Coordinates of C-alpha atoms in Angstrom, one line a residue:
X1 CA 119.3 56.3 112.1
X2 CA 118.5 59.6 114.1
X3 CA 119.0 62.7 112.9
X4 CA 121.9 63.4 114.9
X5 CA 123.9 60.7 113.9
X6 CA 123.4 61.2 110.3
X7 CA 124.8 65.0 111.5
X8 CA 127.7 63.6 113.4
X9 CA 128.7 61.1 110.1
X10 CA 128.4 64.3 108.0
X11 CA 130.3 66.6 109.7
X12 CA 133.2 63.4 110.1
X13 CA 133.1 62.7 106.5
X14 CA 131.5 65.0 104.0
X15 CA 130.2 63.3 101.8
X16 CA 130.4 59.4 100.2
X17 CA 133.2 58.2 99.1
X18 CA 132.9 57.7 95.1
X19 CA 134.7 54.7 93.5
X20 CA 137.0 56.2 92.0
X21 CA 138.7 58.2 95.1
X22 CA 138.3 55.3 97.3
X23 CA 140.8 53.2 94.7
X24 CA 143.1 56.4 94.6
X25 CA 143.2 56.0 98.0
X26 CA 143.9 52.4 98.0
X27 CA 146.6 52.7 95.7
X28 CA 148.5 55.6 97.8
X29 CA 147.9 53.9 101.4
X30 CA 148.9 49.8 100.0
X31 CA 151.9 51.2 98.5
X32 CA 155.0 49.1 100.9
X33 CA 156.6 52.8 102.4
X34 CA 153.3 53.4 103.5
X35 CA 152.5 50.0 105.1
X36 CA 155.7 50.2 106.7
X37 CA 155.7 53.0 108.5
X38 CA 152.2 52.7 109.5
X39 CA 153.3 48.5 111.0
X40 CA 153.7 48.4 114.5
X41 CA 153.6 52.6 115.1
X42 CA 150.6 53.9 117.0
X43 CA 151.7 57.1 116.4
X44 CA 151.1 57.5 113.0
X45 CA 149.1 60.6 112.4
X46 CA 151.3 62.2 110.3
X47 CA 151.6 59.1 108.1
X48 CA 147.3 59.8 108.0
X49 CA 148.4 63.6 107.4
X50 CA 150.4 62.6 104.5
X51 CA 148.3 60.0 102.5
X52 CA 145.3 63.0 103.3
X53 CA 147.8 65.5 101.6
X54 CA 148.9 63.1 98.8
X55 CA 145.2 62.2 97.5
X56 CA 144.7 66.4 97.7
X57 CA 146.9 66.3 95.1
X58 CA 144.7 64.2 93.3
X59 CA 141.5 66.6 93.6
X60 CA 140.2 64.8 96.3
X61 CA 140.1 66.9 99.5
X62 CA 139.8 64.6 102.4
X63 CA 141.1 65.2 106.3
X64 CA 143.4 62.5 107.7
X65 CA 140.9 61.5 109.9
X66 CA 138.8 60.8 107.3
X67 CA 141.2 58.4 105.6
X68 CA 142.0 57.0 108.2
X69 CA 138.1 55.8 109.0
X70 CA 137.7 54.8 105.2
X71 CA 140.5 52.5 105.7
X72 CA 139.4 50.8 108.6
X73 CA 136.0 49.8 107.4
X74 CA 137.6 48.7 104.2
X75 CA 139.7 46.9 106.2
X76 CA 136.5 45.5 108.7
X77 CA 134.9 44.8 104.7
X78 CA 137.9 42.7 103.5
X79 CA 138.4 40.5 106.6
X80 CA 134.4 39.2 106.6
X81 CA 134.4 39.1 103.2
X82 CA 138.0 36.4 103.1
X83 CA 136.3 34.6 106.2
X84 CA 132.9 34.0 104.2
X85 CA 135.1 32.9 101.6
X86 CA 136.9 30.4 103.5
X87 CA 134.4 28.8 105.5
X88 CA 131.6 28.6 102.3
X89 CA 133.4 29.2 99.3
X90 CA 131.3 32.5 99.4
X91 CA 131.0 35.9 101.0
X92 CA 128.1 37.1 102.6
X93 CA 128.2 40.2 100.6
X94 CA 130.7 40.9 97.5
X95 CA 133.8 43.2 98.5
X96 CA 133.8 46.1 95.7
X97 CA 137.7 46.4 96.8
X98 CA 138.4 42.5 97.7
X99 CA 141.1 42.3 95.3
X100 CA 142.8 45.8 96.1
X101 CA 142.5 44.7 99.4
X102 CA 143.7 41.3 99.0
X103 CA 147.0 42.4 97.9
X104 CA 148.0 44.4 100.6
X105 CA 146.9 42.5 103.8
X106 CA 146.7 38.7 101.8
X107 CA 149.6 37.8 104.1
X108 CA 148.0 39.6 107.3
X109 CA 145.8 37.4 110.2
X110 CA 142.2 38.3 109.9
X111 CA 141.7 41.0 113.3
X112 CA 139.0 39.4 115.6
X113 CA 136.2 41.5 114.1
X114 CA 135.1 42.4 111.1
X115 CA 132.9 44.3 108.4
X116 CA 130.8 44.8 105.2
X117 CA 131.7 43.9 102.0
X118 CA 131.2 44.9 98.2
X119 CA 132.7 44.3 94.0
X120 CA 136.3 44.4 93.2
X121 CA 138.5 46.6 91.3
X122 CA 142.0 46.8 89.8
X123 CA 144.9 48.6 90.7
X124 CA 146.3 52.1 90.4
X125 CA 149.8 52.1 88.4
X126 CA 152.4 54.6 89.8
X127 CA 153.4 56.6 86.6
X128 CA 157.5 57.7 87.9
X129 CA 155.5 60.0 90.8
X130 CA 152.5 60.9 88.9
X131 CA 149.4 58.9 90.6
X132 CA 146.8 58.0 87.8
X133 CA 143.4 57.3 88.6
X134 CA 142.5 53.9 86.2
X135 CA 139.7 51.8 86.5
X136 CA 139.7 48.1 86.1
X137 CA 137.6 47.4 82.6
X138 CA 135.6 44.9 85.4
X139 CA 134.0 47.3 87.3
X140 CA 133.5 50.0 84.9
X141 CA 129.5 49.9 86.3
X142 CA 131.2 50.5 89.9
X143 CA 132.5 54.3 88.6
X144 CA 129.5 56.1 89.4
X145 CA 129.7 57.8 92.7
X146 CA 125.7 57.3 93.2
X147 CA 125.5 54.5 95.4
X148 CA 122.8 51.7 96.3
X149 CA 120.8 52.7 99.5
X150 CA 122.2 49.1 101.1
X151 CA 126.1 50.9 100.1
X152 CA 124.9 54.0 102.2
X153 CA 123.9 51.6 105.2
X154 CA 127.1 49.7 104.9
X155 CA 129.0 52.9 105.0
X156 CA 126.9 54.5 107.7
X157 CA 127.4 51.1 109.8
X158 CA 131.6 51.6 109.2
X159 CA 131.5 55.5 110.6
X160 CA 129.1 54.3 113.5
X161 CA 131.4 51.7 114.2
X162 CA 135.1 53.9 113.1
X163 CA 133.7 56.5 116.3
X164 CA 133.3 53.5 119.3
X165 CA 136.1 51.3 120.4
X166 CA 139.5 51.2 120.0
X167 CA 141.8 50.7 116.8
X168 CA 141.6 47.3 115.7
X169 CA 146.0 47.7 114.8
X170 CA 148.0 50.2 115.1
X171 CA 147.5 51.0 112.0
X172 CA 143.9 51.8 112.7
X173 CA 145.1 54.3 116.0
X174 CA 145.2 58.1 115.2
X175 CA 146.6 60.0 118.1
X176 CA 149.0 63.2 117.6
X177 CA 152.5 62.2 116.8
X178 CA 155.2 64.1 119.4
X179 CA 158.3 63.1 117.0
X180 CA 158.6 59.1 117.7
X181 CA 158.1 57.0 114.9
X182 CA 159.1 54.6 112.2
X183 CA 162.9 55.1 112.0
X184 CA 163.2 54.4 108.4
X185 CA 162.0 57.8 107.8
X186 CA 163.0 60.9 107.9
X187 CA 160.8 62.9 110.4
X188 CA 162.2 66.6 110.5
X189 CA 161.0 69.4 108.1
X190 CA 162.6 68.2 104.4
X191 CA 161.9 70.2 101.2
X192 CA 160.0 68.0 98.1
X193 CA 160.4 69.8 95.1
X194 CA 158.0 68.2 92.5
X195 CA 157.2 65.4 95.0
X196 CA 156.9 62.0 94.0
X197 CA 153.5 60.9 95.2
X198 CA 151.8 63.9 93.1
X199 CA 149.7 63.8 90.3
X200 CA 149.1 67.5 90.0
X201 CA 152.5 68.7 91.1
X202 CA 153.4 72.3 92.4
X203 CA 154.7 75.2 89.7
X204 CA 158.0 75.1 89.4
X205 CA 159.4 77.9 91.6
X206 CA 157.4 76.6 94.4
X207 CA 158.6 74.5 96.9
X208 CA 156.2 72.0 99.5
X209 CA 157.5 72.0 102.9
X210 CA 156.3 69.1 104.7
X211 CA 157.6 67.3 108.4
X212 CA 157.3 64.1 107.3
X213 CA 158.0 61.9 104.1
X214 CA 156.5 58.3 103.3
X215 CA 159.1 58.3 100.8
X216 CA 163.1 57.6 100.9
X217 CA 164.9 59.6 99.2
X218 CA 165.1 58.1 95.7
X219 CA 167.2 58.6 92.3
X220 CA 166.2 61.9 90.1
X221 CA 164.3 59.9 87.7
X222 CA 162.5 57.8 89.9
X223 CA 161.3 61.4 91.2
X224 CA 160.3 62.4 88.1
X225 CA 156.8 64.1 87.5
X226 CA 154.0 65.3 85.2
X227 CA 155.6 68.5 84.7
X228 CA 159.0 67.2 84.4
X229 CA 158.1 65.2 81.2
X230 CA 156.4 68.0 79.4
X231 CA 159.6 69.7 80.8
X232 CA 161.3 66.4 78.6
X233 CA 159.6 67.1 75.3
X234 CA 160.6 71.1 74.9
X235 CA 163.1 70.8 72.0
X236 CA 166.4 73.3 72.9
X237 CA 166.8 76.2 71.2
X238 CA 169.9 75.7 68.8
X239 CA 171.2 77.5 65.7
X240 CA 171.0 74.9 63.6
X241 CA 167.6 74.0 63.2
X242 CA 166.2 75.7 60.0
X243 CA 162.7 77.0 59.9
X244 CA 159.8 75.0 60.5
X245 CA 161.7 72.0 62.6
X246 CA 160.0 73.0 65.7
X247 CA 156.8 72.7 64.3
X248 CA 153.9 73.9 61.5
X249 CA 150.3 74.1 63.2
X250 CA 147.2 74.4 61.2
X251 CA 144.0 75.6 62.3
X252 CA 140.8 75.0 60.2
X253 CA 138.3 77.7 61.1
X254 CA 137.3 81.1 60.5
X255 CA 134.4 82.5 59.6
X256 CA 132.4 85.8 58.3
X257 CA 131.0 86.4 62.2
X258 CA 134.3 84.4 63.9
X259 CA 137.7 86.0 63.6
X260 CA 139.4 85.9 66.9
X261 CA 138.9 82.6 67.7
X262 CA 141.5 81.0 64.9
X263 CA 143.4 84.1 65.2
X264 CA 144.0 83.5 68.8
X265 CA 144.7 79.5 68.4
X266 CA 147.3 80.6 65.7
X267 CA 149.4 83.3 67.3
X268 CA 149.2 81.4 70.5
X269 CA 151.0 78.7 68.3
X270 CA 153.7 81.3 67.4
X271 CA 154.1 82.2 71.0
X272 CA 154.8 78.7 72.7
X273 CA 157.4 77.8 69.7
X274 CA 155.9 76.7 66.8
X275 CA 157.8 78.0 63.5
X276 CA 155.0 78.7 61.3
X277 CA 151.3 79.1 62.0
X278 CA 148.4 78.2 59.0
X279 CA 145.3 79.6 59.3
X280 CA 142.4 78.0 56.5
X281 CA 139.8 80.0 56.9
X282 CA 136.9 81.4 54.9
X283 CA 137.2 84.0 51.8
X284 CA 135.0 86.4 54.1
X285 CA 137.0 85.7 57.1
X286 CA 141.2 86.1 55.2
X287 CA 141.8 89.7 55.3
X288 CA 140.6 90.4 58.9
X289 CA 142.7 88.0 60.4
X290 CA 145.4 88.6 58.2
X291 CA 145.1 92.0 59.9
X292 CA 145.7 90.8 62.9
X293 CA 149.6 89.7 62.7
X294 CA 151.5 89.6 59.5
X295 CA 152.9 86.3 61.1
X296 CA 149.8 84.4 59.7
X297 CA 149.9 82.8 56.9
X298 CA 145.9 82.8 56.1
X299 CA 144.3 80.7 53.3
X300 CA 140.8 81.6 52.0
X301 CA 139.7 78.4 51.4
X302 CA 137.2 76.8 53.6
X303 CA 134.2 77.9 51.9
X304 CA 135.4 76.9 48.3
X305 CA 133.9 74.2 46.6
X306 CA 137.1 72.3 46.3
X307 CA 138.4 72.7 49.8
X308 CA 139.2 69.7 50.7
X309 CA 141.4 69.4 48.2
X310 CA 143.3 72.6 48.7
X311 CA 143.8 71.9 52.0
X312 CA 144.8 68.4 51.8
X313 CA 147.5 69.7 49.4
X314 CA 149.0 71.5 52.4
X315 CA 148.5 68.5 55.1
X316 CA 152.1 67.1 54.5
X317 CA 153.8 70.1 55.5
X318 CA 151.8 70.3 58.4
X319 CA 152.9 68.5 61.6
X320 CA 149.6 68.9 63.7
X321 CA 146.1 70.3 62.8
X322 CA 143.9 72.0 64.8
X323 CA 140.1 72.1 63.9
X324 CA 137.1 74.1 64.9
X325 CA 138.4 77.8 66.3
X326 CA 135.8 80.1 64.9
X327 CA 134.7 77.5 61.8
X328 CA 130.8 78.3 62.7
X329 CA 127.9 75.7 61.7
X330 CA 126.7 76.2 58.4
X331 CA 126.3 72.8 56.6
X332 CA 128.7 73.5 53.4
X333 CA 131.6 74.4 55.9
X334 CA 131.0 71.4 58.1
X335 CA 130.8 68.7 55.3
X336 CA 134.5 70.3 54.2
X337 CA 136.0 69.7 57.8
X338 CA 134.7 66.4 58.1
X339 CA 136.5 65.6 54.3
X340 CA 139.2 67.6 56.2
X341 CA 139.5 65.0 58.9
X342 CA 139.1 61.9 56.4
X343 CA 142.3 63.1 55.1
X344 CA 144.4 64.1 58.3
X345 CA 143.8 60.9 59.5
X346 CA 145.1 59.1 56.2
X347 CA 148.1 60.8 56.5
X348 CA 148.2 60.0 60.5
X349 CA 148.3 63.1 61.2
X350 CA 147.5 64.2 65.0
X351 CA 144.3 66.4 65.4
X352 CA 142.7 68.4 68.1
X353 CA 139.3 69.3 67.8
X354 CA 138.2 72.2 69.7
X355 CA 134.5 74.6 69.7
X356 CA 132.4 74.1 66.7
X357 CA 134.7 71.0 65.2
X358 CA 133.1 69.5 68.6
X359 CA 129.8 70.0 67.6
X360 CA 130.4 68.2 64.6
X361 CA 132.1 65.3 66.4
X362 CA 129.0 65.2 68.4
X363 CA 126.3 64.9 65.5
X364 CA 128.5 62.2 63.6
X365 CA 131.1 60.5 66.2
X366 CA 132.2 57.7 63.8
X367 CA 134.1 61.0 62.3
X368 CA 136.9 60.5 64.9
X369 CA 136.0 57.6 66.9
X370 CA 138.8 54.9 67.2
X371 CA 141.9 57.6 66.1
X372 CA 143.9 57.8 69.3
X373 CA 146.3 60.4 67.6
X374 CA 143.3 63.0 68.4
X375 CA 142.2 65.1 71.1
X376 CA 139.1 66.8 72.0
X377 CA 139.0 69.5 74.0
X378 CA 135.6 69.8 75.0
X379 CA 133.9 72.1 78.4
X380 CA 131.0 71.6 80.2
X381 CA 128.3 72.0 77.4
X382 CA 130.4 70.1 74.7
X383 CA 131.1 67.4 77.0
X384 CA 127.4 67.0 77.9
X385 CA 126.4 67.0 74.0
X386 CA 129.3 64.2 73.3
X387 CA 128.6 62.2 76.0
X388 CA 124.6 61.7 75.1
X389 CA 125.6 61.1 71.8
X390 CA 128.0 58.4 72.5
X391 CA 126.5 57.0 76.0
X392 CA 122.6 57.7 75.2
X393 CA 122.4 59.0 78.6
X394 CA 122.5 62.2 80.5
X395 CA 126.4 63.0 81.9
X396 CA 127.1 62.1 85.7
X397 CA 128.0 64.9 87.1
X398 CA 128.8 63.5 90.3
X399 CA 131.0 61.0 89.3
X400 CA 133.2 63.5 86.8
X401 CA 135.9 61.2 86.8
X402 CA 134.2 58.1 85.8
X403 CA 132.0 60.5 82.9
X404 CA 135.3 61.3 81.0
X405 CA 136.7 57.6 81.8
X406 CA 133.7 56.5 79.7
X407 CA 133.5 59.0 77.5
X408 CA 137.0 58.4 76.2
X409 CA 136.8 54.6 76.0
X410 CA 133.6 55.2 74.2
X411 CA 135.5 56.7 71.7
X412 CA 138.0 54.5 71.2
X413 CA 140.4 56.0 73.6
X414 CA 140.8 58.8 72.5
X415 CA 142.2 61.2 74.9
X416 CA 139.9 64.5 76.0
X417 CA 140.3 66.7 78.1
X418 CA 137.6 68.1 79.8
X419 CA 137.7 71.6 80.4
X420 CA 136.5 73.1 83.8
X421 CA 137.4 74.3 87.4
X422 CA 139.4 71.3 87.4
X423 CA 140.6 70.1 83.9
X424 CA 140.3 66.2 83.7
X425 CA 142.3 64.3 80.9
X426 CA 141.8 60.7 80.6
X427 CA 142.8 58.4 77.7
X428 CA 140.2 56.0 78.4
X429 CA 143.1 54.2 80.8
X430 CA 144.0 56.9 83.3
X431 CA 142.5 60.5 84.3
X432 CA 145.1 62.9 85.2
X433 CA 143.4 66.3 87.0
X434 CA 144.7 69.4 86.4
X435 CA 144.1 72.0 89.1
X436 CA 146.7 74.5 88.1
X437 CA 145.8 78.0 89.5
X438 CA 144.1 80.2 87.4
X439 CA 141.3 82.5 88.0
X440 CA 137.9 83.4 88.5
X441 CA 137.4 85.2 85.0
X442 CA 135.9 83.5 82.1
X443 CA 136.2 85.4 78.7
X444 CA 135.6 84.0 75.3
X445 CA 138.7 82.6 73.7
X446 CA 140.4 81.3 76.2
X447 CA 139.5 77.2 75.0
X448 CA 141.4 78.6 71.6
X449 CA 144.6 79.5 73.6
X450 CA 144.5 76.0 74.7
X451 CA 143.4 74.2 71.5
X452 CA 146.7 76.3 69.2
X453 CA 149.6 75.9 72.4
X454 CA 147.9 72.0 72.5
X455 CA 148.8 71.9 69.0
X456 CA 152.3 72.9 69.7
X457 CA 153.3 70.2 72.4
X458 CA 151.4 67.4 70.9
X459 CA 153.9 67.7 67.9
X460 CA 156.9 67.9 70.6
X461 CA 155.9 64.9 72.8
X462 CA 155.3 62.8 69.6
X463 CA 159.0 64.2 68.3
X464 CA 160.6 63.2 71.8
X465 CA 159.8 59.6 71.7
X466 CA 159.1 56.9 74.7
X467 CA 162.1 57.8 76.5
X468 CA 161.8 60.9 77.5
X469 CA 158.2 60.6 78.8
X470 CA 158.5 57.3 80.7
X471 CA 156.6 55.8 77.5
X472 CA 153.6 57.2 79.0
X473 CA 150.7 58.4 76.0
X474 CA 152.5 61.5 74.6
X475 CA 149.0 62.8 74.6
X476 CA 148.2 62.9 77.9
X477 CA 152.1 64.9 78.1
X478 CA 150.9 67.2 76.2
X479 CA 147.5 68.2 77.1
X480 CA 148.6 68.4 81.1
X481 CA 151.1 70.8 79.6
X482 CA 148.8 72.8 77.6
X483 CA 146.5 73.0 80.4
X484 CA 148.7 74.2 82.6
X485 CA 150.1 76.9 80.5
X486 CA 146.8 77.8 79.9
X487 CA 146.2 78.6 83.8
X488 CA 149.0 80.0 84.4
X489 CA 148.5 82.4 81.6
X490 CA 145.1 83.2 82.7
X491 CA 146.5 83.6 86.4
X492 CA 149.2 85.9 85.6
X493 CA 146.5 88.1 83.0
X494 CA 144.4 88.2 86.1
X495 CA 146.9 89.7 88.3
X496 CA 147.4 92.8 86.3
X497 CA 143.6 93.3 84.8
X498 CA 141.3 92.0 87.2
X499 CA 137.7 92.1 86.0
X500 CA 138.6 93.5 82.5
X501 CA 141.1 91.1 82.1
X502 CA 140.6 89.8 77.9
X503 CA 142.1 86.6 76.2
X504 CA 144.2 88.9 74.1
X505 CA 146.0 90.4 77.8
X506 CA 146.3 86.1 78.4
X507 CA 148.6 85.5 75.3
X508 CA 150.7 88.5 75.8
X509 CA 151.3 86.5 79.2
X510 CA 152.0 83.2 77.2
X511 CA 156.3 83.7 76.9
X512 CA 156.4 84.3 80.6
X513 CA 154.3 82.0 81.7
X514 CA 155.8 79.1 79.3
X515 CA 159.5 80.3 81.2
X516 CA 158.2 79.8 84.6
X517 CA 156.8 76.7 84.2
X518 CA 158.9 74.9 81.9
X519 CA 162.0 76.2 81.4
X520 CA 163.1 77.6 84.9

C-alpha cells in the first residue's frame, strides 16, 4: 500500500479499531430504534452523528463518518463470511463479530458484494441506560487491541473499499440530513437529561442538547442511569435514625512516616455521611492524627503484637473496612493486615484495599482472590504490579479495557477500579469508564479521598438492596459514585487554587460537591 493511502486511511480513521470498542459499537448501532431509523432513510447522518456521540460517552471518541465505515466493512465481513458458510459448511475466513452480526441482519438478504471476515463475540447488555462494555468469556484472547498484520490488511482493504463506490443500503449512505427522516422520531432540538444511551452520563445540573434522538420517549425508570442509582442508595436524612445507622468505616493504616493518608480516608468518611470514622493505626502514628480532628476515633494498635486480635474485636461494629491508607511496608505491620483481612472476610465483611494494602495484595494475591465483597483501588503503578503477579505478563496498555477485564476475572471477580485519566471499573463482567471532569493537578492523597468516600457508598448500596440499583453489582454503584465525587471534588479545589491546589482544599470541597451531584 503507498504511502499516501496509508495517510489518507489515517487521517479517515485514527487509529484501529480495538475489540472491545468495535462490540460497544455493535451493541449501540444493532439495538431495533437504531436499525429503524437507519431502514429505508438515506439521509441518515444524524442517526451516524448520534451513535458517534453515544459511544463518546463510552471513552471512545470516534467521528460519524468513521462509524459509519466500521459498520460497512463489518457488514461486507458478515455477508462473505454467511455465504462461505452456506455453500461449504465453512467460511473462508472466521468473522470475529459473526454472531453479533448474525443477530442483527440474520433476517436481511445478503447485498451483492461482500467482505472479510474474523472470531465471534457476545453481546453488550443495556444496564436501564447505562451501556456496559462485557466480553464474551469465548473470545477473551480477541480483547487485546494489537492486531494480527492479516487483521490490518483486512481492515485496510474495508477503508480502501468504504472511500469508492456507492452505499451498498441506505444504511450504508452518509449525506447531510436537511430535516427529512424516519418519522418515528422526533427530529427538532429536545433536551436529554441523564440520557439513556450513556454510560458516563452528564453532572447533574447539566443538560445535553441534541437535534435528534434514536430513542422514544420512554418511562422514568426505563431512563434511569449510572448516576441515578448511586442517586438510589443515598439513605435520607431523618430524625430517627440513631448514631452509627448510616455507617461505621474503618481504616487500617497509619504509620510513624504516614499520617495524612488514613487521616484523609477517615474525615473524608465523616464528610460524605458516615456516622463514625475508626482509624487503627500505629502507637507512633495515634496522637498526630488524633490531632488532626477530634472526630477520629484512633486506635494505637497496628504495631502491637496482638493486633489482630484487637482489631477483630472491633470488626462487628464496623460496617466496611478500608485497608492500606498510610500502613507503610515493614513486614510485622504487613503480616497483621493480612490476619486483618483473614478475619473481615469471615465476618463477610466488604473491604477496600487501597496504596500499600495493594502492595501486599500483589506479593500474596490468594490474600483476597475469589472475595467479590472487595475492591481494589489500584493506579497506574499498582495496577501494573497486580496484573504481573496475577497474569505473568507485562500490562497492555493499549487495550486498557481488556487489562482490567482480565485483571478482575483473574481475581475472582473482584471489582477494581483502575485509577487514571479515565477511571475504569470492571467486575470481571462489565467495565464502566468514568470520565468525570476533574483536573490536571495530581497531589498525594487524593487515591485516600477515594478509598474512605468508597468506603461510605459501598455500605449504602449494599443497605439499599437489588431494587433500587436495577440488581446491578452494588459494587460497581458504588465505586462510579465514589469516582465521581472524587472528580468533582478535585474540579471544584482546582477552580479556586490552581497550581497550589492540596488534597486537604479537595475535602473541604467534598459537602458541595456530594450536593451537586447527588442530591440536586
Amino acid at each position: 500500500m503507498s504511502v499516501c493511502m496509508r495517510r489518507l486511511i489515517t487521517s479517515t480513521r485514527g487509529f484501529l479499531w480495538s475489540d472491545v470498542e468495535t462490540r460497544a459499537l455493535l451493541d449501540i448501532w444493532g439495538e431495533a430504534d437504531v436499525q429503524s431509523a437507519l431502514d429505508g432513510n438515506f439521509r441518515n447522518s444524524h442517526v451516524y452523528r448520534d451513535v458517534a456521540g453515544r459511544l463518546g460517552e463510552l471513552g471512545f471518541e470516534r467521528t460519524p463518518e468513521q462509524c459509519r465505515i466500521r459498520i460497512k466493512g463489518l457488514k461486507r465481513q458478515y455477508y462473505q463470511a454467511r455465504e462461505g458458510l452456506r455453500k461449504n459448511g465453512q467460511a473462508r475466513k472466521i468473522c470475529r463479530y459473526y454472531d453479533e452480526m448474525d443477530r442483527i441482519l440474520r433476517a436481511r438478504p445478503a447485498p451483492a458484494s461482500s467482505g472479510d471476515p474474523a472470531a465471534s463475540c457476545g453481546a453488550l447488555p443495556d444496564l436501564h441506560g447505562v451501556h456496559l462494555l462485557q466480553p464474551d468469556p469465548t473470545c477473551a484472547e480477541d480483547c487485546s487491541r494489537e492486531l494480527r498484520e492479516e487483521d490490518f490488511e483486512e481492515i485496510e482493504e474495508e477503508e480502501e473499499q468504504a472511500g469508492s463506490g456507492g452505499p451498498e443500503s441506505p444504511q450504508d449512505n452518509f449525506t447531510e440530513d436537511s430535516g427529512e427522516g424516519s418519522s418515528c422520531y422526533t427530529e427538532h432540538p429536545i433536551k436529554v437529561e441523564h440520557g439513556s444511551g450513556f454510560a458516563i452520563p452528564l453532572p447533574p445540573n447539566d443538560v445535553l442538547e441534541r437535534p435528534f434522538s434514536l430513542r422514544p420517549t420512554r418511562p422514568a425508570k426505563d431512563m434511569e442511569n449510572i448516576f441515578q442509582l448511586v442517586r438510589n442508595v443515598i439513605p435520607p436524612m431523618t430524625s430517627k435514625k440513631h448514631k452509627g445507622q448510616d455507617g461505621k468505616i474503618g481504616i487500617i493504616g497509619g504509620c510513624k512516616e504516614y499520617t495524612g493518608a488514613p487521616y484523609f480516608a477517615a474525615i473524608t468518611a465523616l464528610k460524605v455521611g458516615a456516622d463514625l470514622s475508626q482509624v487503627f493505626c500505629t502507637k507512633d502514628a495515634a496522637t498526630v492524627i488524633k490531632s488532626y480532628s477530634p472526630e477520629l476515633i484512633v486506635h494505637p494498635v497496628l504495631d502491637h503484637p496482638n493486633a489482630v486480635s484487637e482489631v477483630d474485636k472491633w470488626l462487628p461494629r464496623l460496617h466496611t473496612l478500608v485497608i492500606g491508607p498510610g500502613m507503610g511496608r515493614e513486614d510485622a505491620i504487613l503480616d497483621n493486615a493480612k490476619g486483618i483481612i483473614e478475619k473481615a472476610k469471615s465476618k463477610g465483611l466488604p473491604i477496600v484495599i487501597d496504596a500499600d494494602g495493594l502492595w501486599l495484595i500483589a506479593q500474596q494475591p490468594s490474600i483476597i482472590q475469589g472475595y467479590q465483597r472487595a475492591v481494589l483501588t489500584p493506579n497506574f503503578m499498582e495496577f501494573s504490579r497486580l496484573y504481573e503477579a496475577m497474569l505473568s505478563e507485562p500490562v497492555e496498555t493499549s487495550d486498557q479495557h481488556g487489562s482490567v477485564l482480565r485483571l478482575s476475572q483473574a481475581m475472582g471477580n473482584i471489582t477494581i477500579i483502575q485509577k487514571g485519566e479515565r477511571d475504569l471499573i470492571s467486575d470481571g463482567d462489565k467495565v464502566l469508564v468514568c470520565s468525570h471532569e476533574g483536573s490536571s493537578r495530581r497531589c498525594g492523597g487524593q487515591g485516600d479521598l477515594l478509598a474512605g468516600s468508597l468506603g461510605v457508598l459501598v455500605h449504602w448500596a449494599l443497605l439499599a438492596g437489588p431494587e433500587k440499583i436495577n440488581a446491578q453489582n452494588p459494587f460497581l454503584v458504588a465505586a462510579f459514585g465514589a469516582c465521581s465525587l472524587t472528580r468533582q471534588c478535585n474540579h471544584q479545589a482546582f477552580q479556586k487554587y490552581g497550581r497550589s491546589m492540596t488534597t486537604s482544599d479537595m475535602i473541604s470541597e467534598v459537602g458541595t460537591a456530594f450536593n451537586k451531584l447527588f442530591e440536586t
